[in-house]
């Protein structure tokens, strides 16, 4: 009887260990139009100043909702030759030495 209980306990603990494995990762993909315009998108909406307080409040609200997802990685669209400059700008922003520009990579990606 003890061996049956031991085997049953072993099977249940193994099943529990399998059930406790991390589920498949969740992925969120966010796409935006280019905030600076310039005809880079198929549709170029006319939008007022992204640096205006009201627009900044809207962007911050979006970023807060994105942060609630608790991402562990954030990827931005960027040509490889611009990666070093972007990383330097991001580091300066994190140190409080760089203000955000209108660029969507900065307005959403860096926050």
Coordinates of C-alpha atoms in Angstrom, one line a residue, residues 44-93:
X44 CA -0.5 60.6 -43.5
X45 CA -3.0 62.0 -41.0
X46 CA -2.8 65.7 -40.1
X47 CA -2.1 65.9 -36.4
X48 CA -1.3 68.9 -34.3
X49 CA 1.8 69.4 -32.3
X50 CA 2.9 66.1 -30.6
X51 CA 4.8 68.1 -28.0
X52 CA 1.8 70.1 -26.9
X53 CA 0.7 69.3 -23.3
X54 CA -2.6 67.8 -24.3
X55 CA -1.0 65.5 -26.9
X56 CA 1.7 64.5 -24.5
X57 CA -0.9 63.5 -21.9
X58 CA -2.6 61.3 -24.5
X59 CA 0.7 59.6 -25.4
X60 CA 1.6 59.1 -21.7
X61 CA -1.8 57.5 -21.2
X62 CA -1.1 55.1 -24.0
X63 CA 2.4 54.3 -22.7
X64 CA 0.9 53.7 -19.2
X65 CA -1.5 51.1 -20.7
X66 CA 1.4 49.5 -22.6
X67 CA 3.4 49.4 -19.4
X68 CA 0.6 47.5 -17.6
X69 CA 1.3 44.6 -20.1
X70 CA 4.7 44.5 -18.3
X71 CA 6.9 43.9 -21.4
X72 CA 10.3 42.3 -20.9
X73 CA 11.6 43.3 -24.3
X74 CA 10.7 46.3 -26.5
X75 CA 11.7 46.4 -30.1
X76 CA 11.6 49.4 -32.4
X77 CA 11.9 49.6 -36.1
X78 CA 15.3 51.1 -36.9
X79 CA 17.8 50.7 -39.7
X80 CA 20.9 49.0 -38.3
X81 CA 23.2 51.9 -39.2
X82 CA 21.2 54.1 -36.8
X83 CA 21.3 51.7 -33.8
X84 CA 24.3 53.2 -32.1
X85 CA 23.0 56.7 -32.3
X86 CA 19.6 55.6 -31.0
X87 CA 21.1 53.7 -28.1
X88 CA 23.1 56.9 -27.2
X89 CA 20.0 59.0 -27.4
X90 CA 18.1 56.5 -25.2
X91 CA 20.9 56.4 -22.6
X92 CA 21.0 60.2 -22.5
X93 CA 17.2 60.3 -22.1

